[in-house]
Coordinates of C-alpha atoms in Angstrom, one line a residue:
X2 CA 127.1 136.0 112.0
X3 CA 126.6 134.1 115.3
X4 CA 126.4 130.3 115.2
X5 CA 123.0 128.7 115.5
X6 CA 122.0 126.8 118.7
X7 CA 119.3 124.9 116.9
X8 CA 118.2 124.2 113.3
X9 CA 114.8 122.7 112.5
X10 CA 113.9 121.3 109.1
X11 CA 110.7 119.5 108.2
X12 CA 111.4 116.8 105.7
X13 CA 107.7 115.9 105.4
X14 CA 104.4 116.8 107.0
X15 CA 104.1 120.5 106.0
X16 CA 101.7 121.3 103.2
X17 CA 100.4 117.8 103.5
X18 CA 98.8 115.5 106.1
X19 CA 101.3 112.6 106.2
X20 CA 104.9 111.6 105.8
X21 CA 105.8 113.4 109.0
X22 CA 109.5 113.8 109.6
X23 CA 111.4 116.7 111.1
X24 CA 115.2 117.2 111.7
X25 CA 116.6 118.9 114.8
X26 CA 120.2 119.7 114.5
X27 CA 122.6 121.2 117.0
X28 CA 126.4 121.7 116.8
X29 CA 127.0 118.1 117.9
X30 CA 123.5 116.6 117.6
X31 CA 121.5 115.4 114.5
X32 CA 118.2 113.7 115.1
X33 CA 114.9 113.2 113.3
X34 CA 111.5 113.2 114.9
X35 CA 109.0 110.7 113.3
X36 CA 109.3 108.6 110.1
X37 CA 105.9 108.6 108.5
X38 CA 104.2 107.7 105.3
X39 CA 101.8 109.6 103.1
X40 CA 98.8 107.7 101.7
X41 CA 98.4 108.0 97.9
X42 CA 95.6 109.6 96.0
X43 CA 93.9 107.4 93.4
X44 CA 96.0 109.1 90.7
X45 CA 98.9 106.9 91.8
X46 CA 97.4 103.7 90.5
X47 CA 97.6 101.3 93.5
X48 CA 101.0 102.2 94.9
X49 CA 101.3 101.3 98.6
X50 CA 102.4 104.7 100.0
X51 CA 104.8 107.6 99.7
X52 CA 107.8 108.4 102.0
X53 CA 109.9 111.6 102.3
X54 CA 112.9 111.9 100.0
X55 CA 115.8 111.1 102.3
X56 CA 118.6 112.1 100.0
X57 CA 118.9 115.5 101.6
X58 CA 119.7 113.8 104.9
X59 CA 122.5 111.8 103.4
X60 CA 124.8 114.8 103.5
X61 CA 124.6 114.7 107.3
X62 CA 123.0 111.4 108.4
X63 CA 120.9 111.4 111.5
X64 CA 122.1 109.4 114.5
X65 CA 118.8 109.1 116.3
X66 CA 115.1 108.9 115.6
X67 CA 112.5 109.9 118.2
X68 CA 108.9 108.8 117.6
X69 CA 105.9 110.8 119.0
X70 CA 103.2 108.1 118.6
X71 CA 102.2 105.1 116.6
X72 CA 100.1 106.3 113.7
X73 CA 101.3 105.3 110.2
X74 CA 101.9 108.8 109.2
X75 CA 104.5 108.9 111.9
X76 CA 106.0 105.4 112.0
X77 CA 105.2 103.9 108.6
X78 CA 108.5 104.7 107.0
X79 CA 110.7 103.4 109.8
X80 CA 111.9 100.3 107.9
X81 CA 113.1 102.6 105.1
X82 CA 114.9 104.8 107.6
X83 CA 116.6 101.9 109.3
X84 CA 117.7 100.4 105.9
X85 CA 119.2 103.7 104.9
X86 CA 120.8 104.5 108.3
X87 CA 121.4 101.1 110.0
X88 CA 123.2 102.5 113.0
X89 CA 120.4 104.9 114.0
X90 CA 119.1 104.7 117.6
X91 CA 115.3 104.6 117.9
X92 CA 113.2 106.0 120.8
X93 CA 109.4 105.5 121.0
X94 CA 106.6 105.4 123.6
X95 CA 105.2 102.1 124.7
X96 CA 102.3 101.5 122.2
X97 CA 104.3 102.8 119.3
X98 CA 107.1 100.5 120.3
X99 CA 104.8 97.5 120.1
X100 CA 103.6 98.5 116.6
X101 CA 107.2 99.2 115.4
X102 CA 108.4 95.8 116.6
X103 CA 105.7 94.1 114.4
X104 CA 107.0 96.1 111.4
X105 CA 110.6 95.1 112.1
X106 CA 109.6 91.4 112.6
X107 CA 107.8 91.4 109.3
X108 CA 110.8 93.0 107.6
X109 CA 113.1 90.5 109.4
X110 CA 115.1 93.4 110.9
X111 CA 116.7 93.0 114.3
X112 CA 116.8 96.4 115.9
X113 CA 116.4 97.6 119.5
X114 CA 113.7 100.2 120.2
X115 CA 114.3 102.2 123.4
X116 CA 111.0 102.9 125.2
X117 CA 110.4 106.3 126.8
X118 CA 107.7 107.4 129.2
X119 CA 106.2 110.6 130.7
X120 CA 109.1 110.9 133.2
X121 CA 111.9 110.1 130.7
X122 CA 114.5 112.7 129.6
X123 CA 116.1 111.8 126.3
X124 CA 119.5 113.4 126.5
X125 CA 121.6 114.6 123.6
X126 CA 124.8 116.6 123.3
X127 CA 123.2 120.0 122.6
X128 CA 119.7 119.6 124.0
X129 CA 117.4 117.3 125.9
X130 CA 114.0 116.1 124.9
X131 CA 111.2 116.1 127.5
X132 CA 108.1 114.1 126.5
X133 CA 104.9 115.9 127.3
X134 CA 101.8 113.6 127.5
X135 CA 99.0 114.8 125.1
X136 CA 95.6 113.4 124.2
X137 CA 95.1 111.9 120.7
X138 CA 93.3 109.1 119.0
X139 CA 95.9 106.5 119.7
X140 CA 97.5 105.5 123.1
X141 CA 100.8 106.9 124.3
X142 CA 101.0 110.1 122.3
X143 CA 103.5 112.7 123.3
X144 CA 104.6 116.2 122.4
X145 CA 108.3 116.8 122.5
X146 CA 109.9 119.7 124.3
X147 CA 113.3 120.2 122.9
X148 CA 115.2 122.3 125.4
X149 CA 118.9 123.3 125.3
X150 CA 121.1 122.8 128.3
X151 CA 121.3 126.5 129.3
X152 CA 117.5 127.3 129.1
X153 CA 118.1 129.7 126.2
X154 CA 115.3 128.2 124.1
X155 CA 112.7 125.5 124.2
X156 CA 110.8 124.2 121.2
X157 CA 107.6 122.3 121.6
X158 CA 106.8 119.9 118.7
X159 CA 103.2 118.8 119.0
X160 CA 102.2 117.7 115.6
X161 CA 99.2 115.6 116.7
X162 CA 97.1 116.4 119.8
X163 CA 93.8 117.3 121.3
X164 CA 92.7 118.4 124.8
X165 CA 90.5 115.9 126.5
X166 CA 89.8 116.5 130.2
X167 CA 87.2 113.7 130.5
X168 CA 88.6 110.8 128.6
X169 CA 87.9 107.5 130.3
X170 CA 91.0 106.0 128.8
X171 CA 94.0 108.4 129.3
X172 CA 95.3 111.2 131.5
X173 CA 94.9 114.8 130.5
X174 CA 97.3 116.9 128.5
X175 CA 100.2 117.6 130.8
X176 CA 100.1 121.4 130.9
X177 CA 101.6 121.5 134.3
X178 CA 104.8 119.8 133.2
X179 CA 105.0 121.9 130.0
X180 CA 104.7 125.2 131.8
X181 CA 107.1 124.2 134.5
X182 CA 109.8 123.1 132.1
X183 CA 109.4 126.0 129.7
X184 CA 108.9 129.0 131.9
X185 CA 112.6 129.7 132.4
X186 CA 113.4 129.6 128.7
X187 CA 114.3 133.0 127.1
X188 CA 112.7 132.0 123.8
X189 CA 109.8 129.7 123.3
X190 CA 108.9 128.2 119.9
X191 CA 106.1 125.8 119.0
X192 CA 105.4 123.6 115.9
X193 CA 101.7 123.0 116.1
X194 CA 99.0 120.8 114.6
X195 CA 96.9 122.5 111.9
X196 CA 94.6 119.6 111.0
X197 CA 91.3 121.0 112.4
X198 CA 91.9 124.7 111.8
X199 CA 88.8 124.8 109.5
X200 CA 86.6 122.7 111.8
X201 CA 83.3 124.1 113.1
X202 CA 84.2 122.5 116.5
X203 CA 86.1 125.2 118.3
X204 CA 86.7 122.7 121.1
X205 CA 87.2 119.1 119.9
X206 CA 84.7 116.8 121.8
X207 CA 86.0 114.2 124.2
X208 CA 86.2 110.5 123.4
X209 CA 84.1 110.1 126.5
X210 CA 81.2 111.9 124.7
X211 CA 81.0 109.0 122.2
X212 CA 80.4 106.2 124.7
X213 CA 76.8 107.1 125.9
X214 CA 75.6 107.1 122.3
X215 CA 77.1 103.7 121.6
X216 CA 75.4 102.5 124.8
X217 CA 72.0 103.7 123.6
X218 CA 72.3 102.5 120.0
X219 CA 73.6 99.1 120.9
X220 CA 70.5 98.4 123.0
X221 CA 68.2 99.0 120.0
X222 CA 66.4 96.1 118.4
X223 CA 68.9 95.4 115.6
X224 CA 70.3 91.9 114.9
X225 CA 73.9 92.6 114.0
X226 CA 75.6 95.9 114.1
X227 CA 78.4 96.5 111.6
X228 CA 80.7 99.3 112.9
X229 CA 83.7 100.7 111.1
X230 CA 86.3 103.0 112.5
X231 CA 90.0 103.6 112.2
X232 CA 91.7 100.5 113.4
X233 CA 94.3 102.5 115.3
X234 CA 91.7 104.2 117.3
X235 CA 92.0 101.8 120.3
X236 CA 90.0 104.1 122.6
X237 CA 87.1 103.9 120.2
X238 CA 87.3 100.1 120.1
X239 CA 87.4 100.1 123.9
X240 CA 84.2 102.2 123.9
X241 CA 82.6 99.7 121.5
X242 CA 83.6 96.8 123.8
X243 CA 82.2 98.5 126.9
X244 CA 78.9 99.4 125.2
X245 CA 78.5 95.9 123.7
X246 CA 79.0 94.2 127.1
X247 CA 76.3 96.4 128.6
X248 CA 73.9 95.6 125.8
X249 CA 74.6 91.8 125.8
X250 CA 76.3 91.8 122.4
X251 CA 79.5 90.1 121.5
X252 CA 82.3 91.9 119.6
X253 CA 84.0 90.4 116.6
X254 CA 87.1 92.1 115.1
X255 CA 86.9 91.5 111.4
X256 CA 90.0 92.6 109.3
X257 CA 93.7 92.2 109.8
X258 CA 94.5 95.7 110.9
X259 CA 91.6 95.8 113.4
X260 CA 92.9 92.5 114.9
X261 CA 96.5 93.7 114.9
X262 CA 95.9 97.0 116.7
X263 CA 93.6 95.3 119.3
X264 CA 96.2 92.6 120.0
X265 CA 98.8 95.3 120.6
X266 CA 96.3 97.0 123.0
X267 CA 96.0 93.7 124.9
X268 CA 99.8 93.5 125.1
X269 CA 99.9 97.1 126.3
X270 CA 97.4 96.2 129.1
X271 CA 94.6 98.3 127.7
X272 CA 92.2 95.5 126.8
X273 CA 91.7 91.9 127.6
X274 CA 91.6 89.0 125.1
X275 CA 88.2 88.0 126.5
X276 CA 86.8 91.4 125.3
X277 CA 86.4 90.3 121.7
X278 CA 86.5 87.4 119.2
X279 CA 88.9 87.4 116.3
X280 CA 87.7 84.2 114.5
X281 CA 84.1 84.1 113.3
X282 CA 84.2 80.3 113.5
X283 CA 84.6 80.5 117.3
X284 CA 81.4 82.4 117.8
X285 CA 78.5 80.5 119.5
X286 CA 76.2 82.1 116.9
X287 CA 76.2 85.0 114.5
X288 CA 73.4 87.0 116.1
X289 CA 73.4 90.1 118.3
X290 CA 77.0 90.9 117.3
X291 CA 79.0 94.1 116.9
X292 CA 81.3 93.4 114.0
X293 CA 84.1 95.8 113.9
X294 CA 85.2 96.2 110.3
X295 CA 88.6 97.5 109.1
X296 CA 88.9 99.7 106.0
X297 CA 86.7 102.6 107.2
X298 CA 87.8 104.7 104.2
X299 CA 86.1 102.2 101.8
X300 CA 89.5 100.7 101.0
X301 CA 89.3 98.3 98.1
X302 CA 90.5 95.3 100.1
X303 CA 88.9 96.3 103.4
X304 CA 86.2 94.3 105.2
X305 CA 83.9 97.3 105.4
X306 CA 83.7 97.5 101.6
X307 CA 83.3 93.7 101.2
X308 CA 80.6 93.4 103.8
X309 CA 78.8 96.5 102.7
X310 CA 78.6 95.3 99.1
X311 CA 77.3 91.9 100.1
X312 CA 80.4 90.2 98.8
X313 CA 81.7 88.7 102.1
X314 CA 81.7 84.9 102.6
X315 CA 80.6 84.9 106.3
X316 CA 78.4 88.0 106.7
X317 CA 75.4 89.0 104.5
X318 CA 73.8 92.1 106.1
X319 CA 70.0 92.2 106.0
X320 CA 67.3 94.8 106.8
X321 CA 67.4 93.7 110.5
X322 CA 71.0 94.9 110.8
X323 CA 72.6 98.4 111.3
X324 CA 75.8 100.0 109.9
X325 CA 77.6 102.6 112.1
X326 CA 80.3 104.7 110.4
X327 CA 82.3 105.9 113.4
X328 CA 85.0 107.7 111.5
X329 CA 85.6 110.8 109.3
X330 CA 86.3 110.6 105.6
X331 CA 89.9 111.5 104.8
X332 CA 89.8 114.2 102.1
X333 CA 89.6 112.4 98.7
X334 CA 87.7 109.4 100.1
X335 CA 84.3 111.0 100.4
X336 CA 83.0 109.6 97.1
X337 CA 84.0 106.0 97.8
X338 CA 82.3 106.1 101.2
X339 CA 79.2 107.7 99.7
X340 CA 78.9 105.0 97.1
X341 CA 79.0 102.3 99.8
X342 CA 76.4 104.2 101.8
X343 CA 74.2 104.2 98.8
X344 CA 74.6 100.4 98.3
X345 CA 73.8 99.8 102.0
X346 CA 70.7 102.0 101.7
X347 CA 69.5 100.1 98.6
X348 CA 69.5 96.9 100.7
X349 CA 67.1 98.6 103.1
X350 CA 69.7 98.7 105.9
X351 CA 69.9 101.7 108.3
X352 CA 73.0 103.7 108.6
X353 CA 74.2 105.9 111.5
X354 CA 77.1 108.2 110.8
X355 CA 78.7 111.3 112.4
X356 CA 76.1 113.3 110.5
X357 CA 73.4 111.8 112.7
X358 CA 75.0 111.2 116.1
X359 CA 78.1 112.1 118.1
X360 CA 79.8 108.7 117.3
X361 CA 83.1 110.1 116.2
X362 CA 85.4 112.7 117.6
X363 CA 88.6 114.0 116.1
X364 CA 92.1 113.4 117.5
X365 CA 93.1 117.0 116.6
X366 CA 92.6 120.4 118.2
X367 CA 89.9 123.0 117.4
X368 CA 90.8 126.6 117.4
X369 CA 90.0 127.2 121.1
X370 CA 92.2 124.2 122.0
X371 CA 95.1 125.7 120.1
X372 CA 94.5 129.0 121.8
X373 CA 94.5 127.3 125.2
X374 CA 97.8 125.8 124.4
X375 CA 99.3 129.1 123.2
X376 CA 98.1 130.9 126.3
X377 CA 99.6 128.2 128.6
X378 CA 102.9 127.9 126.8
X379 CA 103.2 131.6 125.8
X380 CA 105.3 131.0 122.6
X381 CA 107.3 133.8 120.9
X382 CA 107.1 132.0 117.6
X383 CA 104.4 129.7 116.3
X384 CA 105.1 127.4 113.3
X385 CA 101.9 125.7 111.8
X386 CA 102.6 122.1 110.7
X387 CA 100.7 118.9 110.1
X388 CA 98.3 120.3 107.6
X389 CA 97.6 120.9 103.9
X390 CA 98.7 124.3 102.5
X391 CA 95.3 125.9 103.0
X392 CA 95.2 124.7 106.6
X393 CA 98.6 126.3 107.2
X394 CA 97.5 129.6 105.7
X395 CA 94.4 129.7 107.8
X396 CA 96.4 128.8 110.9
X397 CA 98.7 131.7 110.4
X398 CA 95.6 134.0 110.0
X399 CA 94.2 132.6 113.2
X400 CA 97.5 133.3 115.1
X401 CA 97.7 136.8 113.8
X402 CA 94.1 137.5 114.9
X403 CA 93.9 135.6 118.2
X404 CA 97.4 135.5 119.5
X405 CA 99.3 138.5 118.0
X406 CA 101.9 138.5 120.7
X407 CA 103.6 135.6 118.9
X408 CA 105.1 135.7 115.4
X409 CA 103.6 133.2 113.0
X410 CA 106.2 131.5 110.9
X411 CA 105.4 130.2 107.4
X412 CA 107.3 127.0 106.5
X413 CA 107.5 124.5 103.6
X414 CA 109.1 121.1 103.6
X415 CA 112.9 121.4 103.5
X416 CA 112.9 125.0 104.6
X417 CA 115.2 125.4 107.6
X418 CA 114.5 127.4 110.8
X419 CA 117.7 128.7 112.4
X420 CA 117.8 129.9 116.0
X421 CA 120.9 132.0 116.5
X422 CA 123.0 132.5 119.6
X423 CA 121.2 135.8 120.0
X424 CA 117.9 133.8 120.0
X425 CA 116.8 135.3 116.7
X426 CA 114.8 133.1 114.5
X427 CA 115.2 133.1 110.7
X428 CA 113.9 130.9 107.9
X429 CA 116.1 129.7 105.0
X430 CA 113.9 128.6 102.1
X431 CA 114.6 125.6 100.0
X432 CA 113.1 123.7 97.1
X433 CA 110.9 120.8 98.4
X434 CA 111.8 117.3 97.2
X435 CA 109.0 115.2 95.9
X436 CA 108.0 112.2 98.0
X437 CA 109.2 108.8 96.9
X438 CA 106.6 106.3 95.7
X439 CA 106.7 102.9 97.3
X440 CA 105.1 99.8 95.8
X441 CA 105.1 96.0 96.4
X442 CA 107.7 94.8 98.8
X443 CA 108.8 98.3 99.9
X444 CA 110.3 99.0 96.5
X445 CA 110.7 102.5 95.0
X446 CA 108.8 103.0 91.8
X447 CA 109.7 106.0 89.6
X448 CA 107.1 108.6 88.7
X449 CA 107.6 108.1 84.9
X450 CA 106.5 104.5 85.5
X451 CA 103.4 105.7 87.2
X452 CA 102.8 107.8 84.0
X453 CA 103.0 104.5 82.0
X454 CA 100.5 102.9 84.4
X455 CA 98.1 105.7 83.9
X456 CA 98.3 105.2 80.1
X457 CA 97.8 101.5 80.5
X458 CA 94.8 102.0 82.7
X459 CA 93.1 104.7 80.6
X460 CA 94.0 103.7 77.0
X461 CA 94.2 99.9 77.0
X462 CA 96.8 97.8 75.3
X463 CA 97.5 95.9 72.1
X464 CA 100.3 93.2 72.3
X465 CA 101.7 91.7 69.1
X466 CA 104.2 88.9 69.0
X467 CA 105.8 88.0 65.7
X468 CA 107.8 84.9 65.0
X469 CA 111.1 86.2 63.6
X470 CA 112.1 83.4 61.3
X471 CA 108.6 83.5 59.7
X472 CA 109.6 86.8 58.0
X473 CA 111.6 84.7 55.6
X474 CA 108.6 82.6 54.7
X475 CA 105.5 83.2 52.5
X476 CA 103.2 83.5 55.5
X477 CA 104.3 85.5 58.5
X478 CA 103.3 84.0 61.9
X479 CA 102.0 86.3 64.7
X480 CA 99.8 86.4 67.7
X481 CA 98.1 89.3 69.3
X482 CA 95.9 90.2 72.3
X483 CA 93.8 93.2 73.3
X484 CA 93.4 94.4 76.9
X485 CA 91.0 97.0 78.2
X486 CA 89.6 97.8 74.7
X487 CA 85.9 97.7 73.7
X488 CA 84.5 94.5 72.4
X489 CA 83.6 96.3 69.1
X490 CA 87.3 96.7 68.5
X491 CA 88.0 93.0 69.2
X492 CA 85.3 92.0 66.6
X493 CA 87.3 93.5 63.8
X494 CA 89.9 90.8 63.8
X495 CA 89.8 90.1 60.1
X496 CA 90.6 93.7 59.3
X497 CA 93.3 93.9 62.0
X498 CA 95.0 90.7 60.7
X499 CA 94.9 92.1 57.1
X500 CA 96.6 95.2 58.3
X501 CA 99.3 93.2 60.1
X502 CA 99.9 91.0 57.1
X503 CA 100.2 94.0 54.8
X504 CA 102.7 95.7 57.1
X505 CA 104.8 92.6 57.5
X506 CA 104.9 91.6 53.9
X507 CA 108.5 91.9 52.5
X508 CA 110.1 93.0 55.8
X509 CA 113.7 92.1 56.3
X510 CA 115.0 90.3 59.4
X511 CA 117.9 92.6 59.9
X512 CA 115.6 95.7 60.3
X513 CA 113.6 94.3 63.2
X514 CA 113.8 97.4 65.4
X515 CA 112.7 99.7 62.6
X516 CA 110.0 97.2 61.6
X517 CA 108.6 97.0 65.2
X518 CA 108.4 100.8 65.4
X519 CA 106.7 101.2 62.1
X520 CA 104.1 98.5 62.8
X521 CA 103.4 100.1 66.2
X522 CA 102.8 103.5 64.6
X523 CA 100.5 101.9 62.0
X524 CA 98.5 100.0 64.5
X525 CA 98.0 103.0 66.8
X526 CA 96.8 105.1 63.8
X527 CA 94.4 102.3 62.9
X528 CA 93.1 102.1 66.5
X529 CA 92.6 105.9 66.7
X530 CA 90.5 105.8 63.5
X531 CA 88.2 103.3 65.2
X532 CA 88.3 104.4 68.8
X533 CA 89.2 108.1 68.8
X534 CA 92.4 107.4 70.9
X535 CA 95.6 105.5 70.7
X536 CA 96.0 102.4 72.9
X537 CA 99.5 101.4 74.2
X538 CA 100.9 99.1 71.5
X539 CA 103.7 96.7 72.1
X540 CA 105.4 94.9 69.2
X541 CA 108.1 92.3 69.9
X542 CA 109.8 89.5 67.9
X543 CA 110.3 86.0 69.3

């Protein structure tokens, strides 16, 4: 067999939207592209996020990390990567660099980040990386053209992009550079975004299409306008600022993430500090505002949820106000957002969402956008990535129907694409590793402990503390508490204490472990008779 000239292995981001990380390995080169997190479903009981399992990488540790853009599903795991591989060299575009430095400062990590730009060539031993400017919903987003030194193959990784020819905030997708650099390659491969493959928008609308609707709505006779969008969507915030200025409204950023991204945009030179307020106390008055709320997915601690439920200290919406939902529900969050919409409606407040007006556009390509990219780049192989399993399947069907000259390649996390010296592409399948659950101060929490949390959350608990030396006395001393159980159960304390006294009578101190287990079983059986289920029961001696 011939030696490979390039191996490509997704570690995350395939079959899921999140935890993006992909390995590119040559004979003398070993890098990863992106280091993202995956946001948890509600089933994970308040963990912070998930990251890819990096144990597979330990066999051949990466020397370099190249970031495509600053979204959390592409940079959120960077501290974990640095802690595991302290010598790794990091490359990132300007806006992502600003966000990464905040993460490193918070984690008290001193690490240089090398900025790259549109005209940068990132050189490695076996291949070079040419950044290709693309449009997206966050500034400074790039596709990466991985091109070997002899023009045998070039691989375009473009996990997040859209095509926006009229954006007021950024240049167009750089097709000219892409075609110029790739046309001499003998084989062309692309790893492409699948996020919107099911969308009815064949061509994703421009961010420039949103601005006129904001301009019109902001001039309507509402007092305050509460607007929520993704905090990272700096271009959307810029549209809000422009429309607010024209309508004589002031903009208040309300929520830590909203303020943080806007301050990075100021540092990047995209906005001015005078464009907005970040402290409600500094406002001349609290009328005719546009209040930009963080937590657009109805996050429990987000300002959108707090204000919408009337629980905020400083802002109490009234019928004279308006809510604008300038974002799309991430799958799984629809119900939470719907419940907030119901509460807003019950207060008699109007809502404008993407169902009513063009006030949100995606950062990902429609099917015609994908087709335009394929026709420009003329790939021999297309690998759908950045999408759930159904999206990947539909993307393959789309390729087979609309661009049959290319071979569609099905891939799972930890599968490995090999490009041989003869420029033949093959896939070596592997068993995917489950993502790692992260909670608290960046600490891994095992899945079995999530199972325990689930039981605690759904079954309630009974805690019993027994004074050890009282077992030798006529009356055994104990304390107990119930958590998460119906009040009717708590009202049976006489019966519960009688059971405990009966179980403890005559017990021997030297058999404490056996005693604790037998009491636990007895109490759970008693609870099941009353409740129909067995609460978590903890018995310990003090």
